[in-house]
Short mmCIF file of C-alpha atoms in Angstrom, two decimals:
data_model
loop_
_atom_site.label_atom_id
_atom_site.label_comp_id
_atom_site.label_asym_id
_atom_site.label_seq_id
_atom_site.Cartn_x
_atom_site.Cartn_y
_atom_site.Cartn_z
CA ALA A 25 42.20 12.91 24.20
CA GLN A 26 44.85 12.59 26.21
CA SER A 27 45.60 14.80 29.39
CA VAL A 28 47.51 15.43 32.23
CA ALA A 29 46.23 17.68 35.29
CA GLN A 30 48.83 19.09 37.96
CA PRO A 31 46.44 20.10 40.58
CA GLU A 32 48.08 22.62 42.62
CA ASP A 33 49.40 26.03 41.11
CA GLN A 34 51.75 26.32 44.34
CA VAL A 35 53.58 23.97 46.76
CA ASN A 36 55.60 25.68 49.85
CA VAL A 37 57.70 23.52 51.76
CA ALA A 38 60.37 24.56 54.43
CA GLU A 39 63.89 23.50 53.72
CA GLY A 40 64.72 20.03 55.02
CA ASN A 41 60.92 18.84 54.61
CA PRO A 42 59.75 16.23 52.13
CA LEU A 43 58.15 17.82 48.70
CA THR A 44 55.26 15.96 46.89
CA VAL A 45 54.45 17.74 43.88
CA LYS A 46 51.12 16.05 42.17
CA CYS A 47 50.33 14.63 38.61
CA THR A 48 47.33 12.56 37.34
CA TYR A 49 47.09 11.87 33.56
CA SER A 50 43.91 10.23 31.28
CA VAL A 51 45.40 8.26 28.50
CA SER A 52 43.84 5.43 26.36
CA GLY A 53 46.99 3.18 26.15
CA ASN A 54 49.82 2.49 27.97
CA PRO A 55 51.64 6.13 29.10
CA TYR A 56 55.09 7.11 29.43
CA LEU A 57 55.42 9.70 31.90
CA PHE A 58 58.10 12.29 32.55
CA TRP A 59 58.94 15.37 34.88
CA TYR A 60 60.87 18.40 33.86
CA VAL A 61 62.02 21.51 35.71
CA GLN A 62 61.98 25.05 34.30
CA TYR A 63 64.09 27.46 36.12
CA PRO A 64 63.17 31.55 35.43
CA ASN A 65 63.84 32.21 31.28
CA ARG A 66 65.47 29.14 30.99
CA GLY A 67 64.45 25.99 28.85
CA LEU A 68 63.13 22.80 30.73
CA GLN A 69 65.57 20.38 32.21
CA PHE A 70 64.51 16.57 32.25
CA LEU A 71 64.46 14.87 35.83
CA LEU A 72 62.97 11.17 35.30
CA LYS A 73 60.72 9.31 33.46
CA TYR A 74 58.31 5.67 33.63
CA ILE A 75 58.04 3.70 31.16
CA THR A 76 57.62 0.25 32.51
CA GLY A 77 59.05 -1.61 35.20
CA ASP A 78 59.19 -0.75 38.70
CA ASN A 79 56.69 1.89 39.95
CA LEU A 80 59.07 3.92 41.55
CA VAL A 81 61.74 5.90 39.59
CA LYS A 82 64.52 7.42 40.79
CA GLY A 83 66.04 11.03 38.76
CA SER A 84 68.10 13.51 39.12
CA TYR A 85 69.02 15.69 41.91
CA GLY A 86 67.56 13.40 44.42
CA PHE A 87 63.90 13.37 42.98
CA GLU A 88 62.13 10.44 42.40
CA ALA A 89 58.29 9.14 41.35
CA GLU A 90 56.09 6.89 42.04
CA PHE A 91 53.33 5.46 38.90
CA ASN A 92 50.38 4.35 40.39
CA LYS A 93 48.42 2.58 37.44
CA SER A 94 45.16 2.29 39.18
CA GLN A 95 44.97 5.90 40.89
CA THR A 96 46.41 7.30 37.42
CA SER A 97 48.72 9.46 39.15
CA PHE A 98 52.90 10.12 39.16
CA HIS A 99 53.71 12.37 41.90
CA LEU A 100 56.79 13.73 42.06
CA LYS A 101 58.61 13.26 45.46
CA LYS A 102 62.19 14.51 47.07
CA PRO A 103 62.79 13.19 51.01
CA SER A 104 64.33 16.30 52.04
CA ALA A 105 64.00 19.58 50.12
CA LEU A 106 66.52 22.36 49.25
CA VAL A 107 66.37 25.93 48.72
CA SER A 108 67.45 25.59 45.24
CA ASP A 109 64.83 23.30 44.24
CA SER A 110 62.60 25.93 44.06
CA ALA A 111 61.58 26.29 40.52
CA LEU A 112 58.50 25.46 37.95
CA TYR A 113 57.72 21.52 37.35
CA PHE A 114 55.94 19.99 34.60
CA CYS A 115 54.45 16.51 34.61
CA ALA A 116 54.32 15.60 30.96
CA CYS A 117 52.56 12.44 29.14
CA LEU A 118 53.61 10.75 25.83
CA VAL A 119 51.07 7.78 24.60
CA GLU A 120 53.07 4.81 23.71
CA TYR A 121 54.29 4.90 20.18
CA GLY A 122 53.28 8.51 20.31
CA ASN A 123 55.74 11.64 19.15
CA LYS A 124 54.35 14.88 21.40
CA LEU A 125 54.13 15.32 24.84
CA VAL A 126 51.49 16.56 26.52
CA PHE A 127 51.97 19.00 29.74
CA GLY A 128 50.22 20.03 32.71
CA ALA A 129 49.89 23.64 33.11
CA GLY A 130 52.64 23.19 36.19
CA THR A 131 53.17 23.69 39.65
CA ILE A 132 55.52 26.50 41.37
CA LEU A 133 57.31 24.65 44.13
CA ARG A 134 59.04 27.49 46.74
CA VAL A 135 61.06 26.06 49.61
CA LYS A 136 61.71 28.56 52.44
CA SER A 137 64.58 28.42 54.63
CA ASN B 30 78.28 17.21 23.33
CA ALA B 31 76.44 20.55 23.02
CA GLY B 32 72.97 20.62 23.93
CA VAL B 33 69.97 21.63 21.99
CA MET B 34 71.05 25.17 20.76
CA GLN B 35 68.22 27.82 19.77
CA ASN B 36 68.85 31.47 18.22
CA PRO B 37 67.94 34.15 19.18
CA ARG B 38 67.30 34.04 22.26
CA HIS B 39 65.04 36.78 22.39
CA LEU B 40 63.07 38.49 19.30
CA VAL B 41 61.17 41.49 19.50
CA ARG B 42 58.79 41.94 15.95
CA ARG B 43 56.45 44.37 14.70
CA ARG B 44 52.95 43.37 14.33
CA GLY B 45 52.75 42.35 10.48
CA GLN B 46 56.61 41.39 10.15
CA GLU B 47 57.66 37.59 10.22
CA ALA B 48 59.63 35.65 12.77
CA ARG B 49 62.49 33.09 11.91
CA LEU B 50 63.26 30.88 14.84
CA ARG B 51 66.22 28.67 14.65
CA CYS B 52 67.16 25.16 16.40
CA SER B 53 69.85 22.72 16.21
CA PRO B 54 69.26 19.54 17.76
CA MET B 55 71.52 17.64 19.90
CA LYS B 56 74.29 15.70 17.99
CA GLY B 57 72.92 12.52 16.73
CA HIS B 58 69.31 13.57 16.92
CA SER B 59 67.03 13.47 14.09
CA HIS B 60 63.80 14.23 15.45
CA VAL B 61 63.13 17.60 16.36
CA TYR B 62 59.63 19.29 18.14
CA TRP B 63 58.55 22.41 18.39
CA TYR B 64 56.32 23.63 21.52
CA ARG B 65 54.79 27.02 22.77
CA GLN B 66 54.56 28.41 26.18
CA LEU B 67 52.29 30.90 26.30
CA PRO B 68 52.20 33.55 29.60
CA GLU B 69 51.15 31.53 32.61
CA GLU B 70 50.38 28.68 30.61
CA GLY B 71 52.02 24.91 30.15
CA LEU B 72 53.56 23.94 27.06
CA LYS B 73 51.78 23.21 24.01
CA PHE B 74 52.92 21.13 21.40
CA MET B 75 53.23 22.94 17.52
CA VAL B 76 54.90 20.31 15.56
CA TYR B 77 57.21 17.10 15.24
CA LEU B 78 59.84 17.02 12.46
CA GLN B 79 62.37 14.25 11.01
CA LYS B 80 65.04 15.61 8.41
CA GLU B 81 62.96 16.99 5.20
CA ASN B 82 59.58 15.76 6.55
CA ILE B 83 56.69 17.11 8.69
CA ILE B 84 55.63 14.14 11.01
CA ASP B 85 52.96 15.74 12.93
CA GLU B 86 51.79 19.33 12.69
CA SER B 87 48.31 19.05 14.64
CA GLY B 88 49.04 21.79 16.95
CA MET B 89 50.21 24.54 14.46
CA PRO B 90 47.97 26.99 13.65
CA LYS B 91 46.43 26.69 10.29
CA GLU B 92 47.70 29.79 8.74
CA ARG B 93 50.62 32.07 9.21
CA PHE B 94 52.75 29.38 11.11
CA SER B 95 55.49 27.10 9.04
CA ALA B 96 58.07 24.62 10.17
CA GLU B 97 60.93 23.17 8.25
CA PHE B 98 64.01 20.91 8.82
CA PRO B 99 66.23 20.23 5.83
CA LYS B 100 68.78 17.74 5.28
CA GLU B 101 71.40 20.47 6.16
CA GLY B 102 71.16 22.94 8.86
CA PRO B 103 68.92 23.55 11.56
CA SER B 104 65.09 23.74 12.03
CA ILE B 105 63.12 26.68 11.41
CA LEU B 106 59.87 27.92 12.90
CA ARG B 107 58.46 30.52 10.69
CA ILE B 108 55.86 33.11 11.55
CA GLN B 109 54.48 35.51 9.08
CA GLN B 110 52.54 38.62 9.74
CA VAL B 111 53.24 38.25 13.45
CA VAL B 112 50.64 39.33 15.99
CA ARG B 113 50.50 40.52 19.48
CA GLY B 114 49.13 37.24 20.38
CA ASP B 115 52.15 35.01 18.88
CA SER B 116 54.52 36.59 21.89
CA ALA B 117 55.64 33.84 23.77
CA ALA B 118 58.16 31.20 24.53
CA TYR B 119 59.06 28.73 21.85
CA PHE B 120 61.06 25.82 22.71
CA CYS B 121 62.52 22.89 20.56
CA ALA B 122 63.36 19.72 21.62
CA SER B 123 64.99 16.70 20.31
CA SER B 124 65.19 13.02 21.01
CA PRO B 125 67.47 10.51 19.13
CA TRP B 126 64.45 8.76 17.29
CA ASP B 127 60.52 8.23 18.11
CA GLY B 128 59.70 9.95 21.14
CA GLY B 129 58.10 6.64 22.81
CA ARG B 130 60.82 5.53 25.19
CA TYR B 131 63.40 8.36 24.94
CA GLU B 132 63.09 12.08 26.86
CA GLN B 133 62.75 14.81 24.68
CA TYR B 134 65.74 17.40 25.33
CA PHE B 135 64.63 20.91 25.35
CA GLY B 136 66.60 24.27 24.05
CA PRO B 137 66.55 27.22 26.24
CA GLY B 138 64.18 29.04 24.14
CA THR B 139 63.38 31.56 21.77
CA ARG B 140 61.25 34.27 23.74
CA LEU B 141 59.15 36.20 21.27
CA THR B 142 57.78 39.58 22.04
CA VAL B 143 55.69 41.27 19.40
CA THR B 144 54.87 44.87 19.59
#
């Protein structure tokens, strides 16, 4: 069965510093990987996805993620954090030809000014 | 292009009542997914539907829960005889076709409170 792990419940970073939110996955086939962000009492907003091709994927709001097949990881990164980036971030996985997203437990990102 | 619409946004039901949650997918999207987010937890898949067909309901509780996506109108998630453990945020998502390469777009959710 496929699974997604986000090992950190919370990540704290100072505004202007780089941020990383970690994600690892376990699937039996080729994974499709996604990052979503959730603001309080809101739905999930799509940030970026990896399907195939370049391992470095660029997404919305200056975020990017690096797919690493050997480490089965898909960490979310941003070179310079903003206070407005503070939110709950979810990594999710879809097996090729699959239909349902499997989500990690989520990581709270707090950016302090 | 309007996004995924869900209503109501908040729903309060007493134990034993029925809850009906509605989802209108984005224009042009024919695939609908329902997820549940329990307090302090991530989202869990419940059911995947296409028009008039349930494709995958492996995440649906065996009893009291049902879903439909009729030819006309929104998708409906129905919970009969609600219990306190059903209190959660229920999110609907849609995609143009099979989720594989296409991201799912999420609605704002319906927050169900069972008293």
